[in-house]
Amino acid sequence: MIRTHIDGQEVVVTKELVEKYNQAGPRYTSYPTAPNWNDHFGPNEFLGRLKETNKKEKSLSLYFHLPFCEERCTFCACSVVATKQHSVVEPYLKALFKEIENVGEVLDRAPPLEQLHWGGGTPTYLSADQIEQLYENIGKYFSIADSAEVSIEIDPRVTTDDQLKTLRRLGFNRASLGVQDFESEVQKLAGRIQSEEETRHAIVTCRSLGFESVNVDLVYGLPKQTQKTFEKTLQKILELNPDRIALFNFAYVPWMHTHQKKILEQDLPDAWTKLTMFCEAIRIFEDAGYEFIGLDHFAKKNDELSKARKEGTMYRNFQGYTTKANCDLIGLGVTSISFVSGAFSQNAKKLKDYEKGVSKNGFVTERGLVLSEDDLIRQKIIREIFCHQRVKADFDNYFKNEKERLRLLEKDGLVDLGADQLRVTPLGRLFLRNIGMIFDAYLKPNQDRFSKTV
Ligand code: SF4
């Protein structure tokens, strides 16, 4: 049995429960999930949605995908172009500037951005000059609200002080640092050797430059990770005192990301060990004054995210948990995803298609989905479960079928079901993906393409 405390209550997990609920299932960074989008949604449909949002003058969040990394980490599930030839950046930036112009010209009534995020890949694969050029180009078409979250993903192995200074001077106020694990054998098998000193230096530099929030990304379930070694990593992370910690469950899907075949299945910790590590992390972080947020995040009690959670205003989108609810989200760059005026869309996935397509056709939307009324209802429910673990719904009529299945989860102690309200119990917080799956109208039995929920 695993014993831990969640939300101030003792939680006991049995092996039977883990065996029962360790199924393949989505993480629900979007609903409906990406495999259910289609290629009937193309550039014209995307343009139509942009025009619609422009009329409403809705709050905006922009995401920029900077896909380059010098090497591919074996565990990575991001959309990455691995190359040491930094000459790839120039043509990519040229296409990105064109895309900014294309989007910016349509959104001439857009209010200042509430959120700007650069992710990757490795955004600091760009030189300080290139970072500055990209930021300037964004500024030609968009202004940034004083209260905006302006964030970037940082790889401490390759990011220089000069780049961090440039980012801070431009207005970036949040840095998210990839760490994963400090144990050398785990790092070797993860294809990512990163010294504690590199991580410490990046955090100290971000703090001294005045970044308001410094986040750290960790991964549990990596090859050769053990409870003991992972606990050491967690203690070292606490010494670095980040504002937020994201603790991701390693998604082992070698049938989708073939580079993960370098990881031997026998080196991976089993579901029970993984859950033990996760529960131990909850205990350690809560004891250190962090709040357990949603599926896999931790934030200091005075952090905006903890406050938003308490006030019921926290939100979740592709980029994770945020305090900026209900913005239209526009993704720029190769493979980027947008959610605009009730429709998902995704840009071309191949670099060449993206670069050529933007200059030739303006927009490079490859696929997407206009959400139906039912999709929007279910999307909201899944988001509430992942953000607030509490949701109101019509279980007697609209969700009659789901109610029967929820009763089974209730028997296992994962949820409390009232007449029109569902509450996830502290134990159920360990199985949020399984609870979300009940409301997924697209999910077919034995959909093994997804990673395991535990
Ligand atoms: S540095 Fe980050 S984005 Fe690049 S391969 Fe490694 S984990 Fe993936």
Short mmCIF file of C-alpha atoms and ligand atoms in Angstrom, two decimals:
data_model
loop_
_atom_site.label_atom_id
_atom_site.label_comp_id
_atom_site.label_asym_id
_atom_site.label_seq_id
_atom_site.Cartn_x
_atom_site.Cartn_y
_atom_site.Cartn_z
CA MET A 1 0.00 0.00 0.00
CA ILE A 2 1.05 3.59 -0.61
CA ARG A 3 0.11 6.10 2.07
CA THR A 4 0.30 9.83 1.49
CA HIS A 5 -1.54 13.06 2.29
CA ILE A 6 -3.38 15.06 -0.35
CA ASP A 7 -5.39 18.21 0.42
CA GLY A 8 -4.86 17.55 4.14
CA GLN A 9 -6.38 14.05 4.05
CA GLU A 10 -4.72 10.68 4.34
CA VAL A 11 -4.81 8.74 1.08
CA VAL A 12 -4.22 5.00 0.76
CA VAL A 13 -3.58 3.44 -2.64
CA THR A 14 -3.68 -0.30 -3.19
CA LYS A 15 -1.99 -2.35 -5.91
CA GLU A 16 -5.39 -3.55 -7.14
CA LEU A 17 -6.48 0.03 -7.72
CA VAL A 18 -3.34 0.83 -9.71
CA GLU A 19 -3.71 -2.31 -11.83
CA LYS A 20 -7.34 -1.46 -12.51
CA TYR A 21 -6.81 2.15 -13.53
CA ASN A 22 -3.44 2.05 -15.25
CA GLN A 23 -4.91 2.30 -18.74
CA ALA A 24 -3.84 4.05 -21.91
CA GLY A 25 -5.46 7.48 -21.93
CA PRO A 26 -5.04 11.11 -23.04
CA ARG A 27 -3.57 13.89 -20.90
CA TYR A 28 -6.30 16.23 -22.13
CA THR A 29 -4.18 19.25 -22.92
CA SER A 30 -6.96 19.62 -25.48
CA TYR A 31 -10.46 18.23 -25.83
CA PRO A 32 -11.35 16.79 -28.29
CA THR A 33 -7.84 15.36 -28.42
CA ALA A 34 -5.66 15.96 -31.49
CA PRO A 35 -6.18 12.52 -33.12
CA ASN A 36 -9.84 13.50 -33.58
CA TRP A 37 -9.14 16.62 -35.62
CA ASN A 38 -9.38 16.41 -39.39
CA ASP A 39 -7.82 17.85 -42.54
CA HIS A 40 -11.07 19.49 -43.75
CA PHE A 41 -10.08 22.39 -41.54
CA GLY A 42 -7.46 24.32 -43.51
CA PRO A 43 -6.03 27.83 -43.98
CA ASN A 44 -9.35 29.41 -45.07
CA GLU A 45 -11.18 28.05 -42.05
CA PHE A 46 -8.42 29.34 -39.77
CA LEU A 47 -8.57 32.77 -41.39
CA GLY A 48 -12.35 32.82 -40.85
CA ARG A 49 -11.89 32.11 -37.14
CA LEU A 50 -9.25 34.83 -36.82
CA LYS A 51 -11.60 37.37 -38.40
CA GLU A 52 -14.37 36.33 -36.04
CA THR A 53 -12.21 36.80 -32.96
CA ASN A 54 -11.04 40.16 -34.26
CA LYS A 55 -14.65 41.41 -34.21
CA LYS A 56 -14.98 40.41 -30.56
CA GLU A 57 -11.69 42.05 -29.55
CA LYS A 58 -11.05 39.03 -27.32
CA SER A 59 -8.03 38.63 -25.02
CA LEU A 60 -5.16 36.88 -26.73
CA SER A 61 -2.40 34.51 -25.88
CA LEU A 62 0.39 33.91 -28.41
CA TYR A 63 2.58 30.82 -28.50
CA PHE A 64 5.77 30.63 -30.57
CA HIS A 65 7.25 27.25 -31.36
CA LEU A 66 11.04 27.28 -31.74
CA PRO A 67 11.72 23.66 -32.63
CA PHE A 68 15.52 23.41 -32.75
CA CYS A 69 17.68 21.42 -30.33
CA GLU A 70 21.29 20.38 -30.84
CA GLU A 71 20.46 16.82 -29.84
CA ARG A 72 17.31 14.87 -29.18
CA CYS A 73 16.80 13.69 -25.57
CA THR A 74 15.58 10.09 -25.65
CA PHE A 75 12.48 10.73 -23.51
CA CYS A 76 11.31 13.86 -25.35
CA ALA A 77 7.80 13.98 -26.79
CA CYS A 78 7.99 17.54 -28.12
CA SER A 79 8.04 18.49 -31.75
CA VAL A 80 11.79 18.93 -32.31
CA VAL A 81 14.23 19.46 -35.17
CA ALA A 82 17.58 18.14 -33.92
CA THR A 83 20.59 19.69 -35.63
CA LYS A 84 23.86 21.36 -34.74
CA GLN A 85 23.65 23.56 -37.86
CA HIS A 86 22.46 26.86 -36.45
CA SER A 87 22.06 28.18 -40.00
CA VAL A 88 18.56 26.62 -39.89
CA VAL A 89 17.39 29.51 -37.73
CA GLU A 90 17.51 32.28 -40.37
CA PRO A 91 15.03 30.76 -42.87
CA TYR A 92 12.80 29.71 -39.99
CA LEU A 93 12.73 33.22 -38.53
CA LYS A 94 11.96 34.62 -41.96
CA ALA A 95 8.89 32.38 -42.18
CA LEU A 96 7.91 33.19 -38.61
CA PHE A 97 8.10 36.96 -39.28
CA LYS A 98 5.84 36.44 -42.28
CA GLU A 99 3.39 34.46 -40.19
CA ILE A 100 3.37 37.19 -37.50
CA GLU A 101 2.59 39.71 -40.24
CA ASN A 102 -0.19 37.52 -41.69
CA VAL A 103 -1.85 37.02 -38.32
CA GLY A 104 -1.18 40.57 -37.12
CA GLU A 105 -2.79 42.14 -40.18
CA VAL A 106 -6.02 40.24 -39.58
CA LEU A 107 -6.06 40.99 -35.85
CA ASP A 108 -5.91 44.75 -36.15
CA ARG A 109 -8.33 45.23 -33.25
CA ALA A 110 -6.63 42.82 -30.87
CA PRO A 111 -6.23 44.11 -27.31
CA PRO A 112 -2.77 43.85 -25.69
CA LEU A 113 -1.55 40.27 -25.24
CA GLU A 114 -2.32 38.67 -21.88
CA GLN A 115 0.13 35.86 -22.49
CA LEU A 116 3.17 35.37 -24.67
CA HIS A 117 5.04 32.09 -24.50
CA TRP A 118 8.08 30.80 -26.37
CA GLY A 119 8.46 27.04 -26.27
CA GLY A 120 10.27 24.37 -28.14
CA GLY A 121 12.53 22.69 -28.88
CA THR A 122 14.97 25.07 -27.30
CA PRO A 123 14.02 28.74 -27.70
CA THR A 124 17.55 29.77 -26.67
CA TYR A 125 18.91 27.90 -29.68
CA LEU A 126 18.40 31.42 -31.08
CA SER A 127 21.26 33.85 -30.45
CA ALA A 128 20.65 36.96 -28.33
CA ASP A 129 20.37 38.97 -31.58
CA GLN A 130 17.86 36.57 -33.08
CA ILE A 131 15.82 36.63 -29.86
CA GLU A 132 15.72 40.40 -30.10
CA GLN A 133 14.68 40.33 -33.78
CA LEU A 134 11.81 37.95 -33.07
CA TYR A 135 10.58 40.03 -30.16
CA GLU A 136 10.74 43.21 -32.25
CA ASN A 137 8.70 41.58 -35.00
CA ILE A 138 6.02 40.55 -32.53
CA GLY A 139 5.99 44.15 -31.25
CA LYS A 140 5.23 45.49 -34.75
CA TYR A 141 1.77 43.92 -34.63
CA PHE A 142 0.98 43.24 -30.97
CA SER A 143 1.33 45.16 -27.75
CA ILE A 144 1.76 43.39 -24.45
CA ALA A 145 -0.45 44.07 -21.41
CA ASP A 146 1.33 45.27 -18.26
CA SER A 147 -0.10 42.28 -16.42
CA ALA A 148 0.92 39.77 -19.12
CA GLU A 149 2.73 36.52 -18.46
CA VAL A 150 5.72 36.62 -20.80
CA SER A 151 7.40 33.27 -20.49
CA ILE A 152 10.09 31.15 -22.08
CA GLU A 153 11.42 27.60 -21.78
CA ILE A 154 15.09 27.54 -20.83
CA ASP A 155 17.58 24.73 -21.28
CA PRO A 156 20.25 25.50 -18.63
CA ARG A 157 22.87 23.54 -20.62
CA VAL A 158 22.89 25.93 -23.56
CA THR A 159 21.50 29.24 -22.30
CA THR A 160 24.04 32.01 -21.74
CA ASP A 161 23.87 34.88 -19.26
CA ASP A 162 23.80 37.20 -22.26
CA GLN A 163 20.66 35.53 -23.61
CA LEU A 164 18.97 35.69 -20.20
CA LYS A 165 19.85 39.40 -19.87
CA THR A 166 18.40 40.06 -23.33
CA LEU A 167 15.20 38.17 -22.49
CA ARG A 168 14.70 40.04 -19.24
CA ARG A 169 15.42 43.42 -20.84
CA LEU A 170 12.85 42.71 -23.55
CA GLY A 171 10.18 41.97 -20.94
CA PHE A 172 10.18 38.23 -20.27
CA ASN A 173 9.08 37.74 -16.67
CA ARG A 174 8.80 33.93 -16.36
CA ALA A 175 11.39 31.29 -17.02
CA SER A 176 10.69 27.59 -17.12
CA LEU A 177 13.79 25.44 -16.74
CA GLY A 178 14.08 21.87 -17.97
CA VAL A 179 15.79 19.71 -15.34
CA GLN A 180 14.09 16.25 -15.34
CA ASP A 181 16.42 14.43 -12.89
CA PHE A 182 19.86 15.04 -11.35
CA GLU A 183 20.96 11.39 -11.16
CA SER A 184 23.83 10.77 -13.58
CA GLU A 185 22.75 7.29 -14.75
CA VAL A 186 19.22 8.51 -15.41
CA GLN A 187 20.59 11.50 -17.30
CA LYS A 188 22.78 9.24 -19.44
CA LEU A 189 19.85 7.07 -20.47
CA ALA A 190 17.66 10.13 -20.98
CA GLY A 191 20.28 11.50 -23.38
CA ARG A 192 20.56 14.69 -21.38
CA ILE A 193 23.63 15.34 -19.27
CA GLN A 194 23.05 18.44 -17.20
CA SER A 195 25.08 19.31 -14.13
CA GLU A 196 23.53 20.62 -10.93
CA GLU A 197 25.79 23.64 -11.30
CA GLU A 198 24.32 24.48 -14.73
CA THR A 199 20.80 24.37 -13.27
CA ARG A 200 21.74 26.32 -10.15
CA HIS A 201 23.53 28.98 -12.19
CA ALA A 202 20.53 29.46 -14.52
CA ILE A 203 18.12 29.82 -11.56
CA VAL A 204 20.37 32.23 -9.66
CA THR A 205 20.87 34.31 -12.80
CA CYS A 206 17.13 34.46 -13.54
CA ARG A 207 16.48 35.58 -9.97
CA SER A 208 19.19 38.24 -10.00
CA LEU A 209 17.85 39.59 -13.30
CA GLY A 210 14.40 39.95 -11.76
CA PHE A 211 12.35 37.22 -13.45
CA GLU A 212 9.17 37.19 -11.36
CA SER A 213 8.71 33.45 -11.54
CA VAL A 214 11.15 30.61 -12.03
CA ASN A 215 9.67 27.19 -12.76
CA VAL A 216 11.35 23.83 -12.93
CA ASP A 217 10.26 20.84 -15.03
CA LEU A 218 10.89 17.35 -13.67
CA VAL A 219 9.95 13.97 -15.10
CA TYR A 220 9.16 10.78 -13.19
CA GLY A 221 9.18 7.34 -14.77
CA LEU A 222 12.51 7.78 -16.59
CA PRO A 223 14.81 4.77 -17.18
CA LYS A 224 16.71 3.57 -14.08
CA GLN A 225 14.96 6.10 -11.88
CA THR A 226 14.41 4.74 -8.37
CA GLN A 227 12.51 6.10 -5.39
CA LYS A 228 15.77 6.75 -3.58
CA THR A 229 17.55 8.59 -6.39
CA PHE A 230 14.47 10.57 -7.32
CA GLU A 231 13.98 11.68 -3.74
CA LYS A 232 17.53 13.05 -3.79
CA THR A 233 16.65 15.05 -6.91
CA LEU A 234 13.54 16.44 -5.22
CA GLN A 235 15.52 17.56 -2.15
CA LYS A 236 18.07 19.29 -4.35
CA ILE A 237 15.28 21.02 -6.25
CA LEU A 238 13.85 22.36 -2.99
CA GLU A 239 17.24 23.88 -2.16
CA LEU A 240 16.98 25.83 -5.43
CA ASN A 241 13.63 27.21 -4.25
CA PRO A 242 11.66 27.45 -7.54
CA ASP A 243 8.27 29.20 -7.53
CA ARG A 244 6.57 26.40 -9.42
CA ILE A 245 7.39 22.80 -10.22
CA ALA A 246 5.90 20.72 -13.02
CA LEU A 247 6.31 17.01 -12.38
CA PHE A 248 5.47 15.22 -15.61
CA ASN A 249 4.67 11.55 -15.94
CA PHE A 250 7.05 10.17 -18.60
CA ALA A 251 4.96 9.24 -21.64
CA TYR A 252 6.61 6.14 -23.11
CA VAL A 253 5.14 5.90 -26.61
CA PRO A 254 7.92 4.51 -28.87
CA TRP A 255 5.31 3.64 -31.52
CA MET A 256 4.71 7.39 -31.90
CA HIS A 257 8.17 8.78 -31.07
CA THR A 258 10.56 6.25 -32.55
CA HIS A 259 13.65 7.82 -30.91
CA GLN A 260 12.21 6.53 -27.59
CA LYS A 261 13.15 3.04 -28.82
CA LYS A 262 16.62 3.84 -27.46
CA ILE A 263 15.03 3.41 -24.04
CA LEU A 264 14.73 -0.23 -23.02
CA GLU A 265 11.39 -1.10 -21.52
CA GLN A 266 13.06 -3.20 -18.81
CA ASP A 267 14.90 -0.09 -17.56
CA LEU A 268 11.65 1.73 -16.83
CA PRO A 269 10.18 1.77 -13.32
CA ASP A 270 6.85 -0.07 -13.15
CA ALA A 271 3.52 1.67 -12.51
CA TRP A 272 3.64 0.97 -8.78
CA THR A 273 7.13 2.46 -8.40
CA LYS A 274 6.12 5.46 -10.49
CA LEU A 275 3.08 6.16 -8.36
CA THR A 276 5.14 5.72 -5.19
CA MET A 277 7.59 8.32 -6.52
CA PHE A 278 4.77 10.69 -7.40
CA CYS A 279 3.10 10.33 -3.98
CA GLU A 280 6.42 10.88 -2.25
CA ALA A 281 6.90 14.03 -4.32
CA ILE A 282 3.47 15.30 -3.23
CA ARG A 283 4.45 14.74 0.42
CA ILE A 284 7.86 16.38 0.06
CA PHE A 285 6.59 19.41 -1.85
CA GLU A 286 3.53 19.93 0.38
CA ASP A 287 5.75 19.70 3.49
CA ALA A 288 7.97 22.36 1.92
CA GLY A 289 5.00 24.73 1.49
CA TYR A 290 3.97 24.05 -2.11
CA GLU A 291 0.38 23.43 -3.16
CA PHE A 292 -0.46 20.43 -5.31
CA ILE A 293 -2.12 21.92 -8.39
CA GLY A 294 -4.27 19.93 -10.79
CA LEU A 295 -2.69 16.91 -12.41
CA ASP A 296 1.02 17.38 -11.91
CA HIS A 297 1.97 20.92 -10.86
CA PHE A 298 3.13 22.45 -7.58
CA ALA A 299 3.22 26.13 -6.69
CA LYS A 300 4.17 28.14 -3.62
CA LYS A 301 1.17 29.15 -1.53
CA ASN A 302 1.57 32.84 -2.40
CA ASP A 303 2.06 32.14 -6.12
CA GLU A 304 -0.56 33.53 -8.51
CA LEU A 305 -1.43 30.00 -9.58
CA SER A 306 -2.23 28.88 -6.03
CA LYS A 307 -4.34 32.00 -5.56
CA ALA A 308 -6.18 31.41 -8.85
CA ARG A 309 -6.84 27.82 -7.82
CA LYS A 310 -8.37 28.99 -4.53
CA GLU A 311 -10.45 31.62 -6.29
CA GLY A 312 -11.62 29.12 -8.92
CA THR A 313 -10.14 31.12 -11.80
CA MET A 314 -7.27 28.82 -12.78
CA TYR A 315 -7.30 27.55 -16.36
CA ARG A 316 -5.52 24.90 -18.40
CA ASN A 317 -4.46 25.01 -22.04
CA PHE A 318 -1.77 23.36 -24.20
CA GLN A 319 0.92 25.20 -22.28
CA GLY A 320 -0.22 23.89 -18.92
CA TYR A 321 -1.88 25.62 -15.99
CA THR A 322 -2.37 29.37 -16.16
CA THR A 323 -4.10 32.26 -14.43
CA LYS A 324 -5.15 33.71 -17.79
CA ALA A 325 -8.54 32.18 -18.39
CA ASN A 326 -10.46 32.18 -21.60
CA CYS A 327 -8.04 33.83 -24.02
CA ASP A 328 -8.02 32.88 -27.67
CA LEU A 329 -4.74 31.10 -28.16
CA ILE A 330 -2.78 31.48 -31.38
CA GLY A 331 0.18 29.23 -32.04
CA LEU A 332 2.81 30.38 -34.52
CA GLY A 333 5.57 28.25 -35.97
CA VAL A 334 5.87 24.70 -37.23
CA THR A 335 3.33 22.24 -35.67
CA SER A 336 1.87 25.00 -33.49
CA ILE A 337 -1.67 24.61 -32.26
CA SER A 338 -4.27 27.37 -31.98
CA PHE A 339 -7.65 27.55 -30.31
CA VAL A 340 -9.54 30.47 -31.82
CA SER A 341 -13.28 31.18 -31.76
CA GLY A 342 -14.18 27.65 -30.73
CA ALA A 343 -11.93 25.81 -33.20
CA PHE A 344 -8.62 23.98 -32.90
CA SER A 345 -6.10 24.17 -35.69
CA GLN A 346 -2.57 22.96 -36.22
CA ASN A 347 0.15 24.28 -38.51
CA ALA A 348 2.16 22.14 -40.93
CA LYS A 349 4.24 19.54 -39.12
CA LYS A 350 7.23 19.45 -41.46
CA LEU A 351 9.71 22.31 -41.34
CA LYS A 352 9.98 22.65 -45.13
CA ASP A 353 6.19 22.62 -45.59
CA TYR A 354 5.86 25.28 -42.93
CA GLU A 355 8.57 27.56 -44.32
CA LYS A 356 7.44 27.27 -47.95
CA GLY A 357 3.74 27.38 -47.12
CA VAL A 358 3.86 30.57 -45.07
CA SER A 359 5.55 32.63 -47.76
CA LYS A 360 3.43 31.14 -50.57
CA ASN A 361 -0.04 30.75 -49.08
CA GLY A 362 -0.07 32.93 -45.97
CA PHE A 363 -1.40 30.34 -43.55
CA VAL A 364 -0.26 26.74 -43.20
CA THR A 365 -3.10 25.16 -41.25
CA GLU A 366 -2.95 21.43 -41.89
CA ARG A 367 -5.79 20.19 -39.71
CA GLY A 368 -8.25 21.25 -37.06
CA LEU A 369 -11.74 20.94 -35.66
CA VAL A 370 -14.71 23.23 -35.11
CA LEU A 371 -16.09 22.26 -31.73
CA SER A 372 -19.75 21.27 -31.53
CA GLU A 373 -21.93 22.34 -28.62
CA ASP A 374 -21.41 18.92 -27.06
CA ASP A 375 -17.62 19.22 -27.50
CA LEU A 376 -17.67 22.58 -25.70
CA ILE A 377 -19.71 21.19 -22.79
CA ARG A 378 -17.36 18.22 -22.37
CA GLN A 379 -14.27 20.38 -22.85
CA LYS A 380 -15.39 22.60 -19.97
CA ILE A 381 -16.12 19.62 -17.72
CA ILE A 382 -12.74 18.01 -18.36
CA ARG A 383 -10.99 21.33 -17.79
CA GLU A 384 -12.81 21.84 -14.47
CA ILE A 385 -11.85 18.33 -13.35
CA PHE A 386 -8.20 18.98 -14.20
CA CYS A 387 -8.19 22.47 -12.64
CA HIS A 388 -10.58 22.43 -9.70
CA GLN A 389 -11.57 18.78 -9.19
CA ARG A 390 -15.17 19.85 -8.91
CA VAL A 391 -17.81 20.33 -11.58
CA LYS A 392 -21.53 20.95 -11.92
CA ALA A 393 -23.39 19.01 -14.61
CA ASP A 394 -26.75 17.46 -15.42
CA PHE A 395 -26.08 13.86 -14.40
CA ASP A 396 -29.73 12.82 -14.50
CA ASN A 397 -30.25 13.61 -18.16
CA TYR A 398 -27.34 14.86 -20.27
CA PHE A 399 -24.72 12.68 -18.60
CA LYS A 400 -26.97 9.74 -17.71
CA ASN A 401 -24.63 7.17 -19.27
CA GLU A 402 -21.57 8.75 -17.71
CA LYS A 403 -23.30 8.70 -14.34
CA GLU A 404 -23.41 4.90 -14.36
CA ARG A 405 -19.70 4.70 -15.03
CA LEU A 406 -18.96 7.38 -12.45
CA ARG A 407 -20.79 5.28 -9.86
CA LEU A 408 -18.11 2.61 -10.36
CA LEU A 409 -15.40 5.18 -9.73
CA GLU A 410 -17.33 6.33 -6.68
CA LYS A 411 -17.25 2.78 -5.32
CA ASP A 412 -13.47 2.86 -5.63
CA GLY A 413 -13.36 6.16 -3.73
CA LEU A 414 -12.20 8.34 -6.64
CA VAL A 415 -15.21 10.68 -6.83
CA ASP A 416 -18.26 11.83 -4.85
CA LEU A 417 -21.31 12.16 -7.04
CA GLY A 418 -24.16 14.47 -5.99
CA ALA A 419 -27.38 15.24 -7.86
CA ASP A 420 -25.74 17.84 -10.06
CA GLN A 421 -22.16 17.94 -8.84
CA LEU A 422 -19.08 15.80 -9.15
CA ARG A 423 -16.23 16.16 -6.69
CA VAL A 424 -12.92 14.41 -7.14
CA THR A 425 -11.68 12.96 -3.83
CA PRO A 426 -8.05 13.35 -2.69
CA LEU A 427 -7.48 9.73 -3.84
CA GLY A 428 -9.13 10.53 -7.18
CA ARG A 429 -6.57 13.29 -7.78
CA LEU A 430 -4.09 10.53 -8.58
CA PHE A 431 -6.38 9.30 -11.37
CA LEU A 432 -7.60 12.53 -12.99
CA ARG A 433 -6.96 11.26 -16.51
CA ASN A 434 -9.20 8.25 -15.87
CA ILE A 435 -11.97 10.52 -14.59
CA GLY A 436 -11.61 12.79 -17.63
CA MET A 437 -11.88 9.74 -19.90
CA ILE A 438 -15.45 9.12 -18.68
CA PHE A 439 -16.53 12.35 -20.40
CA ASP A 440 -14.58 11.77 -23.63
CA ALA A 441 -17.14 11.06 -26.34
CA TYR A 442 -14.44 10.13 -28.88
CA LEU A 443 -12.52 7.59 -26.85
CA LYS A 444 -12.82 4.06 -28.16
CA PRO A 445 -12.06 0.95 -26.11
CA ASN A 446 -8.44 -0.26 -26.27
CA GLN A 447 -7.12 2.97 -27.74
CA ASP A 448 -3.52 2.04 -27.06
CA ARG A 449 -1.89 4.94 -28.89
CA PHE A 450 -1.92 7.00 -25.68
CA SER A 451 0.53 6.65 -22.80
CA LYS A 452 -0.49 4.93 -19.55
CA THR A 453 -2.37 6.99 -16.98
CA VAL A 454 -0.21 5.94 -13.99
S1 SF4 B 1 16.11 19.82 -24.98
FE1 SF4 B 1 13.93 19.72 -24.46
S2 SF4 B 1 12.84 19.92 -26.41
FE2 SF4 B 1 14.99 19.45 -26.90
S3 SF4 B 1 15.04 17.24 -27.15
FE3 SF4 B 1 15.57 17.65 -25.01
S4 SF4 B 1 13.60 17.59 -23.89
FE4 SF4 B 1 13.13 17.75 -26.08
#
